[in-house]
PDB file of C-alpha atoms and ligand atoms in Angstrom:
ATOM      1  CA  MET B   1      15.593 -15.460   1.812  1.00 90.00           C
ATOM      2  CA  ARG B   2      14.146 -13.097  -0.770  1.00 97.00           C
ATOM      3  CA  ARG B   3      12.263  -9.816  -0.643  1.00 98.00           C
ATOM      4  CA  LEU B   4       8.983 -10.009  -2.592  1.00 98.00           C
ATOM      5  CA  LEU B   5       6.237  -7.453  -3.207  1.00 98.00           C
ATOM      6  CA  VAL B   6       2.527  -7.438  -4.000  1.00 98.00           C
ATOM      7  CA  ILE B   7       1.151  -4.120  -5.228  1.00 98.00           C
ATOM      8  CA  ALA B   8      -2.588  -4.134  -4.555  1.00 98.00           C
ATOM      9  CA  ALA B   9      -4.065  -2.277  -7.507  1.00 98.00           C
ATOM     10  CA  ALA B  10      -7.266  -4.170  -8.288  1.00 98.00           C
ATOM     11  CA  GLY B  11      -9.704  -1.760  -6.625  1.00 98.00           C
ATOM     12  CA  SER B  12     -12.184   0.258  -8.662  1.00 96.00           C
ATOM     13  CA  GLY B  13     -11.853   3.495  -6.682  1.00 97.00           C
ATOM     14  CA  LEU B  14     -15.535   4.053  -5.939  1.00 97.00           C
ATOM     15  CA  ARG B  15     -14.851   6.942  -3.579  1.00 98.00           C
ATOM     16  CA  LEU B  16     -12.782   8.709  -6.217  1.00 97.00           C
ATOM     17  CA  GLY B  17     -15.643   8.183  -8.635  1.00 95.00           C
ATOM     18  CA  ARG B  18     -13.746   8.089 -11.954  1.00 96.00           C
ATOM     19  CA  GLU B  19     -14.468   5.867 -14.931  1.00 93.00           C
ATOM     20  CA  LEU B  20     -10.951   4.444 -14.677  1.00 96.00           C
ATOM     21  CA  PRO B  21      -9.803   2.077 -11.921  1.00 97.00           C
ATOM     22  CA  LYS B  22      -7.994   4.233  -9.335  1.00 98.00           C
ATOM     23  CA  ALA B  23      -4.525   2.801 -10.091  1.00 98.00           C
ATOM     24  CA  LEU B  24      -4.843   4.018 -13.708  1.00 98.00           C
ATOM     25  CA  VAL B  25      -5.830   7.583 -12.779  1.00 98.00           C
ATOM     26  CA  PRO B  26      -3.001   9.896 -13.878  1.00 97.00           C
ATOM     27  CA  LEU B  27      -1.020  12.168 -11.544  1.00 96.00           C
ATOM     28  CA  ARG B  28       0.794  14.818 -13.604  1.00 95.00           C
ATOM     29  CA  GLY B  29       0.121  12.580 -16.605  1.00 95.00           C
ATOM     30  CA  VAL B  30       1.578   9.394 -15.110  1.00 96.00           C
ATOM     31  CA  PRO B  31      -0.724   6.624 -13.824  1.00 97.00           C
ATOM     32  CA  MET B  32      -0.782   6.270 -10.038  1.00 97.00           C
ATOM     33  CA  LEU B  33       0.409   2.663 -10.370  1.00 98.00           C
ATOM     34  CA  ASP B  34       3.477   3.827 -12.291  1.00 97.00           C
ATOM     35  CA  TRP B  35       4.412   6.251  -9.484  1.00 96.00           C
ATOM     36  CA  ALA B  36       4.106   3.414  -6.956  1.00 96.00           C
ATOM     37  CA  LEU B  37       6.292   1.109  -9.080  1.00 97.00           C
ATOM     38  CA  ARG B  38       8.926   3.836  -9.520  1.00 96.00           C
ATOM     39  CA  ALA B  39       9.226   4.118  -5.729  1.00 95.00           C
ATOM     40  CA  PHE B  40      10.405   0.490  -5.640  1.00 96.00           C
ATOM     41  CA  ALA B  41      12.925   0.852  -8.490  1.00 94.00           C
ATOM     42  CA  GLN B  42      15.883  -1.458  -7.815  1.00 93.00           C
ATOM     43  CA  HIS B  43      18.505   1.306  -7.826  1.00 94.00           C
ATOM     44  CA  LEU B  44      16.696   3.168  -5.024  1.00 95.00           C
ATOM     45  CA  LEU B  45      16.443   0.215  -2.643  1.00 96.00           C
ATOM     46  CA  ALA B  46      19.129  -0.894  -0.182  1.00 96.00           C
ATOM     47  CA  ILE B  47      18.288  -4.529  -0.975  1.00 96.00           C
ATOM     48  CA  PRO B  48      16.643  -5.293  -4.329  1.00 95.00           C
ATOM     49  CA  ILE B  49      13.208  -6.912  -4.487  1.00 97.00           C
ATOM     50  CA  ASP B  50      13.267 -10.259  -6.297  1.00 97.00           C
ATOM     51  CA  LEU B  51       9.739 -10.376  -7.612  1.00 96.00           C
ATOM     52  CA  VAL B  52       6.857  -7.923  -7.902  1.00 97.00           C
ATOM     53  CA  VAL B  53       3.260  -8.868  -8.621  1.00 98.00           C
ATOM     54  CA  VAL B  54       0.541  -6.333  -9.383  1.00 98.00           C
ATOM     55  CA  THR B  55      -3.097  -7.289  -8.905  1.00 98.00           C
ATOM     56  CA  ALA B  56      -5.375  -5.802 -11.554  1.00 98.00           C
ATOM     57  CA  PRO B  57      -9.093  -5.674 -12.301  1.00 96.00           C
ATOM     58  CA  GLN B  58      -9.860  -8.299 -14.989  1.00 94.00           C
ATOM     59  CA  ALA B  59     -11.330  -5.835 -17.472  1.00 95.00           C
ATOM     60  CA  HIS B  60      -8.218  -3.622 -17.550  1.00 96.00           C
ATOM     61  CA  ARG B  61      -5.514  -6.292 -17.636  1.00 96.00           C
ATOM     62  CA  ALA B  62      -3.989  -5.118 -20.929  1.00 96.00           C
ATOM     63  CA  GLU B  63      -3.676  -1.523 -19.752  1.00 97.00           C
ATOM     64  CA  PHE B  64      -1.991  -2.709 -16.560  1.00 98.00           C
ATOM     65  CA  GLU B  65       0.452  -4.866 -18.550  1.00 98.00           C
ATOM     66  CA  ARG B  66       1.325  -1.823 -20.665  1.00 98.00           C
ATOM     67  CA  ILE B  67       2.098   0.339 -17.605  1.00 97.00           C
ATOM     68  CA  VAL B  68       4.000  -2.374 -15.772  1.00 97.00           C
ATOM     69  CA  ALA B  69       6.099  -2.999 -18.901  1.00 95.00           C
ATOM     70  CA  GLY B  70       8.081  -5.973 -17.652  1.00 93.00           C
ATOM     71  CA  ARG B  71       8.762  -4.552 -14.170  1.00 95.00           C
ATOM     72  CA  ALA B  72       6.249  -6.911 -12.537  1.00 97.00           C
ATOM     73  CA  ARG B  73       3.849  -9.771 -13.190  1.00 98.00           C
ATOM     74  CA  VAL B  74       0.192  -8.816 -13.480  1.00 98.00           C
ATOM     75  CA  VAL B  75      -2.403 -11.131 -11.928  1.00 98.00           C
ATOM     76  CA  PRO B  76      -6.186 -10.728 -11.645  1.00 98.00           C
ATOM     77  CA  GLY B  77      -7.336  -9.316  -8.309  1.00 98.00           C
ATOM     78  CA  GLY B  78     -10.392 -10.245  -6.277  1.00 97.00           C
ATOM     79  CA  VAL B  79     -13.623  -8.636  -5.143  1.00 96.00           C
ATOM     80  CA  THR B  80     -12.158  -7.568  -1.784  1.00 96.00           C
ATOM     81  CA  ARG B  81      -8.705  -6.222  -1.014  1.00 96.00           C
ATOM     82  CA  SER B  82      -7.883  -9.354   0.986  1.00 97.00           C
ATOM     83  CA  ASP B  83      -8.886 -11.543  -1.978  1.00 97.00           C
ATOM     84  CA  SER B  84      -6.597  -9.491  -4.223  1.00 98.00           C
ATOM     85  CA  VAL B  85      -3.714  -9.894  -1.768  1.00 98.00           C
ATOM     86  CA  ARG B  86      -4.408 -13.639  -1.562  1.00 98.00           C
ATOM     87  CA  ALA B  87      -4.204 -13.833  -5.374  1.00 98.00           C
ATOM     88  CA  GLY B  88      -0.967 -11.829  -5.461  1.00 98.00           C
ATOM     89  CA  PHE B  89       0.587 -13.845  -2.658  1.00 98.00           C
ATOM     90  CA  ALA B  90      -0.289 -17.140  -4.368  1.00 98.00           C
ATOM     91  CA  ALA B  91       1.356 -15.942  -7.592  1.00 98.00           C
ATOM     92  CA  LEU B  92       4.605 -15.155  -5.739  1.00 98.00           C
ATOM     93  CA  GLU B  93       5.015 -18.779  -4.556  1.00 97.00           C
ATOM     94  CA  ALA B  94       6.848 -17.446  -1.504  1.00 98.00           C
ATOM     95  CA  SER B  95       8.777 -19.798   0.747  1.00 98.00           C
ATOM     96  CA  ASP B  96       8.383 -19.560   4.533  1.00 98.00           C
ATOM     97  CA  ASP B  97      11.506 -17.479   5.057  1.00 97.00           C
ATOM     98  CA  ASP B  98      10.967 -15.065   2.156  1.00 98.00           C
ATOM     99  CA  VAL B  99       9.736 -11.652   3.284  1.00 98.00           C
ATOM    100  CA  VAL B 100       6.647 -10.488   1.428  1.00 98.00           C
ATOM    101  CA  ALA B 101       5.438  -6.890   1.452  1.00 98.00           C
ATOM    102  CA  VAL B 102       2.035  -5.634   0.359  1.00 98.00           C
ATOM    103  CA  HIS B 103       1.757  -2.062  -0.894  1.00 98.00           C
ATOM    104  CA  ASP B 104      -1.287  -0.055  -2.017  1.00 98.00           C
ATOM    105  CA  ALA B 105      -1.031   1.387  -5.520  1.00 98.00           C
ATOM    106  CA  ALA B 106      -3.026   4.246  -4.006  1.00 98.00           C
ATOM    107  CA  ARG B 107       0.039   5.329  -1.933  1.00 98.00           C
ATOM    108  CA  PRO B 108       2.320   6.620  -4.706  1.00 97.00           C
ATOM    109  CA  PHE B 109       4.587   8.706  -2.422  1.00 97.00           C
ATOM    110  CA  ILE B 110       6.188   5.890  -0.436  1.00 97.00           C
ATOM    111  CA  ARG B 111       9.968   6.308  -0.391  1.00 97.00           C
ATOM    112  CA  ALA B 112      12.382   3.484  -1.012  1.00 97.00           C
ATOM    113  CA  GLN B 113      14.109   4.107   2.356  1.00 97.00           C
ATOM    114  CA  GLU B 114      10.777   3.718   4.131  1.00 98.00           C
ATOM    115  CA  ALA B 115      10.047   0.488   2.259  1.00 98.00           C
ATOM    116  CA  ASP B 116      13.563  -0.781   3.114  1.00 98.00           C
ATOM    117  CA  ALA B 117      12.893  -0.046   6.805  1.00 98.00           C
ATOM    118  CA  VAL B 118       9.616  -1.999   6.773  1.00 98.00           C
ATOM    119  CA  PHE B 119      11.276  -4.991   5.057  1.00 98.00           C
ATOM    120  CA  ALA B 120      14.131  -4.889   7.590  1.00 98.00           C
ATOM    121  CA  ALA B 121      11.711  -4.739  10.538  1.00 98.00           C
ATOM    122  CA  ALA B 122       9.755  -7.713   9.168  1.00 98.00           C
ATOM    123  CA  GLU B 123      12.986  -9.661   8.681  1.00 98.00           C
ATOM    124  CA  ALA B 124      13.852  -8.993  12.326  1.00 98.00           C
ATOM    125  CA  THR B 125      10.394  -9.603  13.848  1.00 98.00           C
ATOM    126  CA  GLY B 126       8.230 -11.555  11.367  1.00 98.00           C
ATOM    127  CA  ALA B 127       5.660  -8.805  10.738  1.00 98.00           C
ATOM    128  CA  ALA B 128       5.898  -5.023  10.379  1.00 98.00           C
ATOM    129  CA  ILE B 129       3.814  -2.213   8.905  1.00 98.00           C
ATOM    130  CA  ALA B 130       4.362   1.370   7.882  1.00 98.00           C
ATOM    131  CA  ALA B 131       2.127   3.677   9.920  1.00 98.00           C
ATOM    132  CA  ILE B 132       1.517   7.412  10.089  1.00 98.00           C
ATOM    133  CA  PRO B 133       1.391   9.064  13.542  1.00 98.00           C
ATOM    134  CA  ILE B 134      -1.993  10.776  14.040  1.00 97.00           C
ATOM    135  CA  VAL B 135      -1.610  14.556  14.286  1.00 96.00           C
ATOM    136  CA  ASP B 136      -5.269  15.610  14.671  1.00 96.00           C
ATOM    137  CA  THR B 137      -7.354  15.869  17.812  1.00 96.00           C
ATOM    138  CA  ILE B 138      -9.625  12.867  17.458  1.00 97.00           C
ATOM    139  CA  LYS B 139     -13.321  13.033  18.349  1.00 98.00           C
ATOM    140  CA  ARG B 140     -15.744  10.161  18.592  1.00 97.00           C
ATOM    141  CA  VAL B 141     -19.067  11.457  17.237  1.00 98.00           C
ATOM    142  CA  ALA B 142     -22.604  10.072  17.425  1.00 98.00           C
ATOM    143  CA  GLU B 143     -25.727  11.737  16.067  1.00 98.00           C
ATOM    144  CA  GLY B 144     -23.727  14.797  15.050  1.00 98.00           C
ATOM    145  CA  ARG B 145     -22.286  15.454  18.497  1.00 98.00           C
ATOM    146  CA  ILE B 146     -19.000  14.778  20.208  1.00 98.00           C
ATOM    147  CA  VAL B 147     -19.176  11.812  22.529  1.00 98.00           C
ATOM    148  CA  GLN B 148     -15.517  11.662  23.455  1.00 97.00           C
ATOM    149  CA  THR B 149     -12.087  13.092  22.696  1.00 97.00           C
ATOM    150  CA  VAL B 150      -9.743  10.183  22.079  1.00 96.00           C
ATOM    151  CA  ASP B 151      -6.204  10.710  23.369  1.00 94.00           C
ATOM    152  CA  ARG B 152      -4.038  10.643  20.221  1.00 93.00           C
ATOM    153  CA  GLU B 153      -0.987   9.486  22.173  1.00 94.00           C
ATOM    154  CA  GLY B 154      -0.048   6.139  20.650  1.00 95.00           C
ATOM    155  CA  LEU B 155      -2.504   6.433  17.736  1.00 97.00           C
ATOM    156  CA  TYR B 156      -1.307   5.684  14.195  1.00 98.00           C
ATOM    157  CA  GLY B 157      -2.983   5.364  10.832  1.00 98.00           C
ATOM    158  CA  ALA B 158      -2.078   2.015   9.285  1.00 98.00           C
ATOM    159  CA  ALA B 159      -0.309   2.539   5.952  1.00 98.00           C
ATOM    160  CA  THR B 160       1.612   0.324   3.544  1.00 98.00           C
ATOM    161  CA  PRO B 161       3.977  -1.368   2.870  1.00 98.00           C
ATOM    162  CA  GLN B 162       3.084  -4.089   5.336  1.00 98.00           C
ATOM    163  CA  ALA B 163       5.689  -6.863   5.317  1.00 98.00           C
ATOM    164  CA  PHE B 164       5.655 -10.380   6.715  1.00 98.00           C
ATOM    165  CA  ARG B 165       7.718 -13.521   6.733  1.00 98.00           C
ATOM    166  CA  GLY B 166       6.194 -15.892   4.172  1.00 98.00           C
ATOM    167  CA  ASP B 167       4.917 -18.351   6.797  1.00 98.00           C
ATOM    168  CA  VAL B 168       3.282 -15.523   8.759  1.00 98.00           C
ATOM    169  CA  LEU B 169       1.424 -14.011   5.778  1.00 98.00           C
ATOM    170  CA  ARG B 170       0.387 -17.488   4.587  1.00 98.00           C
ATOM    171  CA  ARG B 171      -1.243 -18.200   7.967  1.00 97.00           C
ATOM    172  CA  ALA B 172      -2.838 -14.753   8.164  1.00 97.00           C
ATOM    173  CA  LEU B 173      -4.384 -14.958   4.676  1.00 97.00           C
ATOM    174  CA  ALA B 174      -5.521 -18.570   5.182  1.00 96.00           C
ATOM    175  CA  SER B 175      -8.023 -17.403   7.809  1.00 91.00           C
ATOM    176  CA  GLY B 176     -10.185 -16.386   4.823  1.00 90.00           C
ATOM    177  CA  ARG B 177     -11.147 -13.167   6.577  1.00 92.00           C
ATOM    178  CA  ASP B 178     -11.381  -9.802   4.870  1.00 94.00           C
ATOM    179  CA  GLY B 179      -9.586  -6.876   6.400  1.00 94.00           C
ATOM    180  CA  THR B 180      -8.775  -3.375   5.224  1.00 94.00           C
ATOM    181  CA  ASP B 181      -5.128  -4.280   5.783  1.00 97.00           C
ATOM    182  CA  GLU B 182      -3.024  -7.407   6.388  1.00 97.00           C
ATOM    183  CA  SER B 183      -1.916  -6.598   9.941  1.00 98.00           C
ATOM    184  CA  VAL B 184      -5.468  -6.990  11.275  1.00 97.00           C
ATOM    185  CA  LEU B 185      -5.425 -10.595  10.047  1.00 97.00           C
ATOM    186  CA  CYS B 186      -2.233 -11.140  12.093  1.00 97.00           C
ATOM    187  CA  GLU B 187      -3.719  -9.421  15.143  1.00 96.00           C
ATOM    188  CA  ASP B 188      -6.669 -11.838  14.980  1.00 95.00           C
ATOM    189  CA  LEU B 189      -4.196 -14.721  15.286  1.00 96.00           C
ATOM    190  CA  GLY B 190      -2.280 -13.060  18.132  1.00 97.00           C
ATOM    191  CA  ILE B 191       0.789 -12.503  15.940  1.00 97.00           C
ATOM    192  CA  PRO B 192       2.780  -9.434  17.120  1.00 98.00           C
ATOM    193  CA  VAL B 193       3.214  -6.721  14.459  1.00 98.00           C
ATOM    194  CA  ALA B 194       5.966  -4.082  14.621  1.00 98.00           C
ATOM    195  CA  VAL B 195       5.266  -0.486  13.570  1.00 98.00           C
ATOM    196  CA  VAL B 196       7.600   1.650  11.435  1.00 98.00           C
ATOM    197  CA  PRO B 197       6.553   5.335  11.566  1.00 98.00           C
ATOM    198  CA  VAL B 198       6.541   6.940   8.114  1.00 98.00           C
ATOM    199  CA  SER B 199       5.944  10.393   6.678  1.00 97.00           C
ATOM    200  CA  ARG B 200       2.440  11.735   6.162  1.00 97.00           C
ATOM    201  CA  ARG B 201       3.357  11.750   2.444  1.00 97.00           C
ATOM    202  CA  VAL B 202       2.473   8.055   2.491  1.00 98.00           C
ATOM    203  CA  PHE B 203      -1.251   9.015   2.689  1.00 98.00           C
ATOM    204  CA  LYS B 204      -3.681   6.959   0.608  1.00 98.00           C
ATOM    205  CA  ILE B 205      -5.350   8.664  -2.331  1.00 98.00           C
ATOM    206  CA  THR B 206      -9.016   7.990  -1.696  1.00 98.00           C
ATOM    207  CA  THR B 207     -11.060  11.066  -2.614  1.00 98.00           C
ATOM    208  CA  GLU B 208     -10.868  13.920  -5.116  1.00 97.00           C
ATOM    209  CA  ALA B 209      -9.282  16.134  -2.422  1.00 98.00           C
ATOM    210  CA  ASP B 210      -6.465  13.590  -2.008  1.00 98.00           C
ATOM    211  CA  LEU B 211      -5.901  13.656  -5.767  1.00 97.00           C
ATOM    212  CA  GLU B 212      -5.640  17.462  -5.714  1.00 97.00           C
ATOM    213  CA  LEU B 213      -3.108  17.231  -2.872  1.00 97.00           C
ATOM    214  CA  ALA B 214      -1.075  14.635  -4.776  1.00 97.00           C
ATOM    215  CA  GLU B 215      -1.029  16.826  -7.912  1.00 96.00           C
ATOM    216  CA  ALA B 216       0.093  19.812  -5.821  1.00 96.00           C
ATOM    217  CA  MET B 217       2.889  17.787  -4.216  1.00 95.00           C
ATOM    218  CA  LEU B 218       4.208  16.716  -7.623  1.00 94.00           C
ATOM    219  CA  LEU B 219       3.953  20.264  -8.963  1.00 93.00           C
ATOM    220  CA  ALA B 220       5.917  21.567  -5.955  1.00 92.00           C
ATOM    221  CA  ALA B 221       8.586  18.904  -6.535  1.00 89.00           C
ATOM    222  CA  ARG B 222       9.149  20.287 -10.102  1.00 81.00           C
ATOM    223  CA  GLY B 223      11.142  17.697 -11.941  1.00 64.00           C
ATOM    224  CA  ARG B 224      12.404  15.783  -8.932  1.00 72.00           C
ATOM    225  CA  ARG B 225      11.228  12.210  -8.916  1.00 66.00           C
ATOM    226  CA  MET B 226       9.144  12.495  -5.759  1.00 64.00           C
ATOM    227  CA  PRO B 227       8.131  15.362  -3.501  1.00 54.00           C
TER     228      PRO B 227
HETATM  229  N1  LIG N 301      -7.589  -3.086  -3.786  1.00 79.50           N
HETATM  230  C1  LIG N 301      -7.397  -4.303  -4.458  1.00 79.50           C
HETATM  231  N2  LIG N 301      -8.464  -5.154  -4.667  1.00 79.50           N
HETATM  232  C2  LIG N 301      -9.706  -4.823  -4.235  1.00 79.50           C
HETATM  233  C3  LIG N 301      -9.903  -3.594  -3.542  1.00 79.50           C
HETATM  234  C4  LIG N 301      -8.820  -2.758  -3.330  1.00 79.50           C
HETATM  235  O1  LIG N 301      -6.269  -4.606  -4.863  1.00 79.50           O
HETATM  236  N3  LIG N 301     -10.698  -5.667  -4.456  1.00 79.50           N
HETATM  237  C5  LIG N 301      -6.451  -2.175  -3.634  1.00 79.50           C
HETATM  238  C6  LIG N 301      -6.717  -0.826  -4.312  1.00 79.50           C
HETATM  239  O2  LIG N 301      -6.406  -0.922  -5.708  1.00 79.50           O
HETATM  240  C7  LIG N 301      -5.834   0.129  -3.535  1.00 79.50           C
HETATM  241  C8  LIG N 301      -5.696  -0.543  -2.169  1.00 79.50           C
HETATM  242  O3  LIG N 301      -6.237  -1.846  -2.294  1.00 79.50           O
HETATM  243  O4  LIG N 301      -4.539   0.314  -4.107  1.00 79.50           O
HETATM  244  C9  LIG N 301      -6.403   0.249  -1.096  1.00 79.50           C
HETATM  245  O5  LIG N 301      -7.811   0.222  -1.321  1.00 79.50           O
HETATM  246  P1  LIG N 301      -8.749   1.493  -1.513  1.00 79.50           P
HETATM  247  O6  LIG N 301      -8.012   2.756  -1.307  1.00 79.50           O
HETATM  248  O7  LIG N 301      -9.994   1.223  -0.728  1.00 79.50           O
HETATM  249  O8  LIG N 301      -9.036   1.421  -3.092  1.00 79.50           O
HETATM  250  P2  LIG N 301     -10.396   1.079  -3.825  1.00 79.50           P
HETATM  251  O9  LIG N 301     -11.030  -0.104  -3.168  1.00 79.50           O
HETATM  252  O10 LIG N 301     -10.081   0.997  -5.270  1.00 79.50           O
HETATM  253  O11 LIG N 301     -11.259   2.397  -3.547  1.00 79.50           O
HETATM  254  P3  LIG N 301     -12.755   2.482  -2.989  1.00 79.50           P
HETATM  255  O12 LIG N 301     -12.753   1.748  -1.654  1.00 79.50           O
HETATM  256  O13 LIG N 301     -13.023   3.941  -2.867  1.00 79.50           O
HETATM  257  O14 LIG N 301     -13.615   1.790  -4.018  1.00 79.50           O
HETATM  258 MG1  LIG N 302     -11.680  -0.032  -1.088  1.00 79.50          MG
END
């Protein structure tokens, strides 16, 4: 049994609206993808990861190879996130009892201990995701007005890593469906998915405001590896 990792980095980052693919956008001068890879550095993990694959947009392959610098294999991504994960998973050639995690390059502040916990939960249960407890009061809105206040008890924002036994992820991805994460593909098949609560630092950089927050976090950390 091995621990394997796909870093999904093939998105273009439309909502961020830069020329560069989002994973190449620098945070304090270091590409977002590099921060994500550093979080999974072997010496930080309780159990090392055997193989890492990064999915990249075709047009920027060389730049991705330069950043990855031997720490991972780079494979072309797909049009949708699920297609990219399918491509990454295929490249890993995982066996049924390997545990395969998928992590968004757009979540650079994952900590190795959190990733270890998600891997361990998936080893124990077959499928587990990192998730962030919702702290806001949640309103359902239609036509500019509140329709309902949704009780936040038991509400989480799905994050990454999301880890699965090889046979489980193979089945989930084979459905051919597109999802904004992998756990929804499991839910569709009735496969139970465990939840590992993680820090709000694991937020996904999506908009310019998120980028400003990420820069501020790194500035506040002054010289430490991660905030
Ligand atoms: N991703 C991917 N392949 C795609 C689309 C997304 O590998 N075809 C990856 C992104 O690189 C990112 C993660 O999935 O690390 C989460 O997606 P998201 O935050 O939506 O990134 P983008 O799709 O790049 O951004 P946007 O939706 O704003 O275009
Ligand atoms: Mg997207």
